[in-house]
Short mmCIF file of C-alpha atoms in Angstrom, two decimals:
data_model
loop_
_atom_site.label_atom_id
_atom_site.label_comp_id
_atom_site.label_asym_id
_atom_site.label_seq_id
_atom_site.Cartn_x
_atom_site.Cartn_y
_atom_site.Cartn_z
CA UNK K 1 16.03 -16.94 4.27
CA UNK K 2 15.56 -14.36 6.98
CA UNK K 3 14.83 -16.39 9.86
CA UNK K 4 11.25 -15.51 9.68
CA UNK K 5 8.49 -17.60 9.83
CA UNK K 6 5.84 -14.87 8.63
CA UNK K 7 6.90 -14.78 4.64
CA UNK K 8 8.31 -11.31 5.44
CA UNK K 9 11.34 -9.81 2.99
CA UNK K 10 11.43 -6.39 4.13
CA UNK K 11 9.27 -4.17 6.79
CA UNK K 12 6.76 -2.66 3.80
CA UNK K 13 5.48 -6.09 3.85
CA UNK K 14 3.78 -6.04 7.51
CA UNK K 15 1.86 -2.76 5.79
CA UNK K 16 1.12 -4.50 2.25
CA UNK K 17 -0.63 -7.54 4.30
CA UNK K 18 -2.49 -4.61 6.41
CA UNK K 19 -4.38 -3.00 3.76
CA UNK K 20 -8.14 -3.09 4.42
CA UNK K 21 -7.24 -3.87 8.21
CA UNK K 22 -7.61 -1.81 11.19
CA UNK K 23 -4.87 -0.76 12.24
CA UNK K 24 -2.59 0.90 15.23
CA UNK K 25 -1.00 4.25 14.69
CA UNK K 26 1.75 5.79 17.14
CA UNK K 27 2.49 8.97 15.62
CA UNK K 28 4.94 11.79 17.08
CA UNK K 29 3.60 14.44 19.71
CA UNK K 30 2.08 11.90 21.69
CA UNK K 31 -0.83 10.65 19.61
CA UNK K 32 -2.09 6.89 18.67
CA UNK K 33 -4.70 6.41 16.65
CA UNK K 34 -7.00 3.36 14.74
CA UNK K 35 -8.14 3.12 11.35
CA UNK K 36 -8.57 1.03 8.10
CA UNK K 37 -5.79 1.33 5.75
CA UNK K 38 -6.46 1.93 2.82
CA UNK K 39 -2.56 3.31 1.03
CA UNK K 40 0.15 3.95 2.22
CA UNK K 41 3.66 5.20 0.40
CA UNK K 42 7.21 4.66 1.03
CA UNK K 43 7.07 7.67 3.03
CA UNK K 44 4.52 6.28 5.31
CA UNK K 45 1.76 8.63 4.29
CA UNK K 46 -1.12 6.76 5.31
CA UNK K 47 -4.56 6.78 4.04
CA UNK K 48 -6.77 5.63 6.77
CA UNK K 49 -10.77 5.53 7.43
CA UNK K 50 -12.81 5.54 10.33
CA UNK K 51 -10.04 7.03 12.25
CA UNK K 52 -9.85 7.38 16.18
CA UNK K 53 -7.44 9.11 17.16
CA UNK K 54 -6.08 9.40 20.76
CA UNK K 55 -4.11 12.44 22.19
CA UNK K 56 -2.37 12.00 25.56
CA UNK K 57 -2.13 15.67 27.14
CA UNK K 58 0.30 16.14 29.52
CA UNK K 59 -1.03 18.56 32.54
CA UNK K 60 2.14 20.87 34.22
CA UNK K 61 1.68 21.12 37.34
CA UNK K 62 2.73 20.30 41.24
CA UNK K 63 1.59 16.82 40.14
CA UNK K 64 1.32 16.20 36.43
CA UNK K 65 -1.53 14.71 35.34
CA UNK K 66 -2.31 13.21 32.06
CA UNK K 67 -5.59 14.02 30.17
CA UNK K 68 -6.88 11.65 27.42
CA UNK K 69 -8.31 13.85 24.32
CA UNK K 70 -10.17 11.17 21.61
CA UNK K 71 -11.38 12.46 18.54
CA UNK K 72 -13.14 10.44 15.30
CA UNK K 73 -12.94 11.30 11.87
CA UNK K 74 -14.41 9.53 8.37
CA UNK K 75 -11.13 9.89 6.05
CA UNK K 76 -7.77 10.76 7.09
CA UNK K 77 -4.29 11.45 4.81
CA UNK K 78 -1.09 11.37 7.76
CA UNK K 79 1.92 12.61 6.45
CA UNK K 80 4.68 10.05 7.01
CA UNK K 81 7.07 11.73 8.61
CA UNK K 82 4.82 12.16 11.95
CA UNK K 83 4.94 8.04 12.00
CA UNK K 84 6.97 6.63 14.93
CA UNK K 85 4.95 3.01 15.11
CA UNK K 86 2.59 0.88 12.34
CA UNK K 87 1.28 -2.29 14.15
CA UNK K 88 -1.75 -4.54 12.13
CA UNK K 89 -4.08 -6.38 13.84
CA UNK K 90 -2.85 -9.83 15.11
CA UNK K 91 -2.17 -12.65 12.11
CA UNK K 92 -2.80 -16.04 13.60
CA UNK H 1 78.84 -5.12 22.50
CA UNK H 2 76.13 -3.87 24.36
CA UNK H 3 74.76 -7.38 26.25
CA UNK H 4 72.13 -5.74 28.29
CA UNK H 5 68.99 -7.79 28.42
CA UNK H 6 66.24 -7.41 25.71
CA UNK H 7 63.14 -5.67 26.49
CA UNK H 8 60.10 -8.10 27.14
CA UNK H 9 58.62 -8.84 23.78
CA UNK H 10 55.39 -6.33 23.43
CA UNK H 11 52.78 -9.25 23.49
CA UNK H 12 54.77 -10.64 26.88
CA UNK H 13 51.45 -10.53 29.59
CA UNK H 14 51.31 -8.22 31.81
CA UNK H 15 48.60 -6.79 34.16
CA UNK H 16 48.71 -3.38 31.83
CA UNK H 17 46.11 -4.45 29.13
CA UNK H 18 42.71 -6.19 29.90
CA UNK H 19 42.16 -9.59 28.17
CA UNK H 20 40.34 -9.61 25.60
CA UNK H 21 36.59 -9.73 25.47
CA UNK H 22 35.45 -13.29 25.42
CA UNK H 23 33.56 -12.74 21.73
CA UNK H 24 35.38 -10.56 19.33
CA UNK H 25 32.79 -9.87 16.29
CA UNK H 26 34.53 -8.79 13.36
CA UNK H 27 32.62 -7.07 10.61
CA UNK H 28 30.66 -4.49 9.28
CA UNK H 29 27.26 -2.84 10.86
CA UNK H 30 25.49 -4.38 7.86
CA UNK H 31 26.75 -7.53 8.66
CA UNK H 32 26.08 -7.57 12.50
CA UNK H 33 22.18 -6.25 11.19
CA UNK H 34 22.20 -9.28 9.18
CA UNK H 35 23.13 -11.56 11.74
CA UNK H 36 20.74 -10.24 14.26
CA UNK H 37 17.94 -10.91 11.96
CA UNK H 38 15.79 -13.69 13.37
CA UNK H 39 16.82 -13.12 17.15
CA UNK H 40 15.26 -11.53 20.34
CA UNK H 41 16.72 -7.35 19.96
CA UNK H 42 16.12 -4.07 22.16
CA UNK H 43 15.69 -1.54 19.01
CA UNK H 44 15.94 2.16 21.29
CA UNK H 45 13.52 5.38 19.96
CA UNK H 46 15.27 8.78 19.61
CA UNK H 47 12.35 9.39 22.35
CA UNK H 48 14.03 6.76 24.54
CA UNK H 49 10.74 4.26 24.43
CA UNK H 50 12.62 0.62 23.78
CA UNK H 51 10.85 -2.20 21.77
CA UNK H 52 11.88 -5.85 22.79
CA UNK H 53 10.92 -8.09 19.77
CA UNK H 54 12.25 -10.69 17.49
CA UNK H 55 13.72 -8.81 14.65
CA UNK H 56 11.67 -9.84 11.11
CA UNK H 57 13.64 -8.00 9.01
CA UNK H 58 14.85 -4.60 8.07
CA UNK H 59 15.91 -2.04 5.33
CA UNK H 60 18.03 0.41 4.13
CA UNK H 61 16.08 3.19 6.01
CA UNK H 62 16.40 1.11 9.15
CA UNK H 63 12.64 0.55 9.16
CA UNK H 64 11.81 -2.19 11.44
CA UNK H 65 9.57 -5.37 11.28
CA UNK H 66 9.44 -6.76 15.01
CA UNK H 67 7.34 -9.55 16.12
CA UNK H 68 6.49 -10.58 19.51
CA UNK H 69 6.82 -7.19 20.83
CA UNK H 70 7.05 -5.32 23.95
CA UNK H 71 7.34 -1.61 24.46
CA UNK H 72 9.06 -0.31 27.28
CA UNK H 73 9.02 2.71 28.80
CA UNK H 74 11.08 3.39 31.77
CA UNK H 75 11.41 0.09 32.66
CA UNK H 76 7.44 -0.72 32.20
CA UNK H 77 5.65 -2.79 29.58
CA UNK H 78 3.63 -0.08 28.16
CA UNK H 79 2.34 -1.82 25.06
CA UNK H 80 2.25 -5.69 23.28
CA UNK H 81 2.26 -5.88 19.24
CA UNK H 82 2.02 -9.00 17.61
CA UNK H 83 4.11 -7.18 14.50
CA UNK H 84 5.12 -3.73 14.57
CA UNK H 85 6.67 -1.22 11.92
CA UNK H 86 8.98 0.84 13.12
CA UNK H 87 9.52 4.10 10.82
CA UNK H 88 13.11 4.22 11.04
CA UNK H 89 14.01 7.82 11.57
CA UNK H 90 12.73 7.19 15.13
CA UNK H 91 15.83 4.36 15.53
CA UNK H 92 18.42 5.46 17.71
CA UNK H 93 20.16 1.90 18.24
CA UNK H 94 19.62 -2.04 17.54
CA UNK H 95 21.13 -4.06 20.48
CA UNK H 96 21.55 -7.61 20.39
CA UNK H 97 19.30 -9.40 22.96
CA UNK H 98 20.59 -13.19 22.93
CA UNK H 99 23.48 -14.32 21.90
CA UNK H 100 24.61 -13.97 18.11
#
């Protein structure tokens, strides 16, 4: 009906077919991170577990540099509203 | 008994007003959305990062299912997704990449 191949009626279904995946986060403020979904909400709160999350720092300067900050963490609620990207791993 | 000439009918050419473009797409923006379902589109952040994807399908938030995609950033591919979401308070516009 939609011209998709993928079974796909409306974006909350790439997330649905996610759960229990690892997957890629783009979040505001320059931050990505990686986890295993376990909820989410219409919101796009997330649930997600054995999180690493990467912050890209930007360095002022006469040349601006940009630092890499990673951080893990077990169990991790991210409010929706800092969500710019969702991506799951690659269905073949 | 005025018999001075008419004026030139107001659709008479002239070199005044361009031609028309070659496609003229009537219609609301739901309907364009809907017709750009399926094809290659350019969906623009409010942070100015571009996606290039085919569009899956979307929703009354303007969240975004993309396959195939690339992310641009000033001109570079920054980033390939096989599917992406897009939260669609980032969405500043949906262009048309191929033709409708």
């Amino acid at each position: 009906m939609d011209g998709s191949s993928s079974g796909i009626q409306e974006p909350f279904d790439l997330i649905r077919l996610s759960l229990s995946e690892r997957v890629f986060v783009k979040l505001r403020g320059d931050r990505e991170m990686t986890g295993i979904l376990h909820a989410y909400d219409g919101h796009m709160n997330l649930i997600l577990s054995d999180v690493e999350e990467t912050i890209m720092i930007v360095n002022e300067g006469e040349q601006a540099t940009v630092s890499v900050a990673k951080r893990k963490m077990d169990m991790l609620f991210v409010r929706g509203d800092g969500v710019i990207l969702v991506s799951p791993p690659s269905r073949t | 008994m005025d018999e001075s000439p008419p004026p030139p009918p107001d659709d008479a050419p002239d070199t005044q007003t361009p031609p028309p473009p070659r496609t003229i797409h009537t219609g609301s923006p739901t309907d364009f959305l809907k017709g750009v379902v399926g094809k290659k589109v350019i969906v623009r952040l409010n942070s100015g990062v571009d996606y290039r994807g085919v569009l899956s399908c979307l929703d009354g938030y303007m969240n975004i299912a993309l396959e195939q995609t690339e992310e641009h950033v000033e001109g570079n591919v920054t980033n390939r997704y096989g599917d992406a979401f897009i939260r669609g308070n980032n969405v500043l516009y949906i262009s048309a990449a191929e033709e409708l």
